[in-house]
Amino acid sequence: MGDGPASRGDGRREADGTTDPVGAIGSDRSIEALLNELTLSEKVGQLNQLNGTDETGPSVGTVDLDAEIAAGRVGSMLNTDGMAARERYQRLAVEESRLGIPLLFGFDVVHGYETVFPTPLAEAASWDRETVRANAAAAAAETAAAGITWTFSPPCDVARDARWGRSMESSGEDPYLAAELTHERVRGYQGTDLAAPDTMLACVKHFVGYGDVLAGREYNTVDVSETALRERHLPPFEAAVEAGVGSVMTAFTDFERVPVGAHKGLLRDLLKDEWGFDGVVVSDWNSVRELLPHGIAVDEREAARAALEAGTDVDMVGHIYSKELEELVAEGTVAESLLDDAVRRVLETKRRLGLFEDPYRYFDDARRESVVGSERHREAAREGARESMVLLENDGMLPLTDAGTVAVGGALATEGTDVLGEWRARGDGDDAVPILAGIENAVDAARIEFVEGYDRFGETTPEKRDELVETVAGADVAVLAVGEPWELSGECSSRTDISLPGDQRAVLEAALETGTPVVTVILSGRPLAIPWTAENVPAVLEAWHPGSEGGNAVADVLFGDHSPSGKLPMSFPRTVGQVPLQYDELPTGRPEATAEPGWSSSYVDCPNDPLYAFGHGLSYTEFAYDDLAIGAQTISPTDHLDIEATVENIGERAGREVVQLYVRDVVGSRSRPTIELAGFEKISLEPGERRRVAFELGPKTLATWTADGERRVESGEFEVFVGRASDDLRLSNGFTVAE
Ligand code: NOJ
């Protein structure tokens, strides 16, 4: 390792006596020429993705990796451990295979490589486009410096059910917020030049609808209408394609009872043809084979045919394409033109990454040393974590003063992996700053007393509980870390009970009975149902799984170095019985607010509204809103409308505010949500400072999937709202769209 970039063609065998075709890519020979050189078996090889070491899915059997690579039967790999291993595999591909086509290396860099940023859901709570893009760029720099050029990220599933474990990978429940942030992440990862040493290929996933799995149960059926798919789930993917995303991963789940990996209407017709996506479509882990248990293919041969014909280009670890495709094409069952289209996409991606010019360009020890885990990235991780924390409750006890003793409780406060969260890539828990360490970094050690009280899953014993009560009683203030350890969210971590795990509530009750003021810091990968905590605990900070610098960021907020500005990207229910629960509900014929009592769409045992609404988040300062101006009372369906409002910091300290714009299309050919997010701006204001905040509403945001099955702006009345949260709309106005 580390002997620098090899010259092109180094040690490579020549193709059948012709000149070296690979070395010429990017200069005078084209991808087409290379495609023409490939045998059927080599073409299929480009679509075959094999696993390295860690398995991120059920076992799929092993193959002789070295032999397959040397035979030109592998196009890409995932989960390879270490740069030396990657360079060795690359040498095998380049120097041993007949045409020397380099490999692509993929990995799930979902919120950072070694420096771990807040989980995507947490980062979405920042509502901060710049932070999101910068974090993605930092993740790309680290990943590429470690010799990996393809991340399976950003996930842009719109998470509609808090029980779903993968909510933590999403940007929450709203398609507009998810689309905006997905756009930033794609740009952050890919930069402007994929061949640059600090960028990597992005992969939006999971196309499409996965965030609506029935009952929030992992991998379950998705049963949504085409309207729901178009309005809720497709927008972030379309935003990614507009941002130039280089690859798309299919969902395990179905649409209209056809698994998406075999759904020609979605993959080939919509994504590739209508949207013009020219990158690679990769299956999810073994999902081509899973067409069998889905019940839409009788055998592997049929699964391979269905997936390729639908538009799945690369088979992730399924070994189905490698077994079946060559014969299917040779006998004419599958058109070679379809195979060529898929191979062309893979080769073109390799060209864009600069791999044909220099297949070893990403293996540079010196760059890895200086970039991976750099101080600059750690600072960005701290800043990102601060921006993502949401202050749910505060009776005035926060920020904490610089006097008195602080009891810190809960095993969640001490574990590095619990600030990193699921999908931590190469993040090391021992290298992360847990909450206790963050507090120790912020205040004099003599002021802090740690007591475990309950384990990471919230379980306690009478002895542990008594010890906690005693410690809390003797302190001036208590900070208790509650919520979910990292294992309770992520892939295959759906929950039916989303309240505080284990005995946490009982311990909290006992701690509060001491009379010592208590702050709870929640670590979680999803919204939790915490009505008792909301009612009884004086200050509640949602910290999510905040990443490598999480503990320092928590301390920054608790002790007032940073005024919280995060806003919820997902509604917090009062009880799991309300789930799925979102702010952008459709109207019903008997709305709770106006129907005759006893005859409304409601529950007999719980209100309809959430405990904390989408967009909610408190600050240490106060903001006032006034003077909403809209550019016109009437616009045409193609017009843009300017909207402005004034926001003033009327509190005592500087702070950041997420100014939110919502619209309502009052009457249309189909019902539309009672309100929908249509814009947001995050601004910084000094005490007393006023700022005019401008938005532009255009056809893209106002359009809807109409009853005629087309996307357009319908004429009629629209309402506009500007405010602090979906349940705290401060200003309103209206306009009309007329043909
Ligand atoms: C399965 C997950 O669904 C997907 O998101 C991930 O990229 C692959 N495994 C590879 O690890």
XYZ file of C-alpha atoms in Angstrom, residues 158 160 173-176 225-236 584 586 665 670-673 676 700-706 710-712:
36
model
C -40.122 9.879 3.810
C -44.450 8.194 7.924
C -42.178 12.886 7.613
C -42.293 15.753 5.149
C -41.544 15.448 1.432
C -40.521 19.083 0.970
C -52.037 5.112 -3.736
C -50.268 6.509 -6.762
C -51.207 9.957 -5.466
C -49.488 9.275 -2.140
C -46.444 7.953 -3.948
C -46.267 10.985 -6.221
C -46.988 13.586 -3.565
C -45.091 12.134 -0.619
C -42.446 9.681 -1.628
C -41.136 10.621 -5.046
C -40.215 14.308 -4.453
C -36.905 13.671 -2.639
C -49.952 17.185 6.810
C -55.792 15.237 4.665
C -54.805 24.550 -1.555
C -58.329 15.846 -5.045
C -58.185 16.785 -1.354
C -54.888 18.300 -0.331
C -53.358 18.376 3.130
C -48.073 21.618 3.611
C -43.177 23.229 -8.466
C -44.438 23.626 -4.911
C -48.026 24.508 -5.724
C -48.564 21.731 -8.256
C -50.371 18.570 -7.328
C -51.070 15.128 -8.806
C -54.551 15.845 -10.095
C -51.050 14.762 -14.253
C -49.008 17.128 -12.198
C -50.132 20.753 -12.428
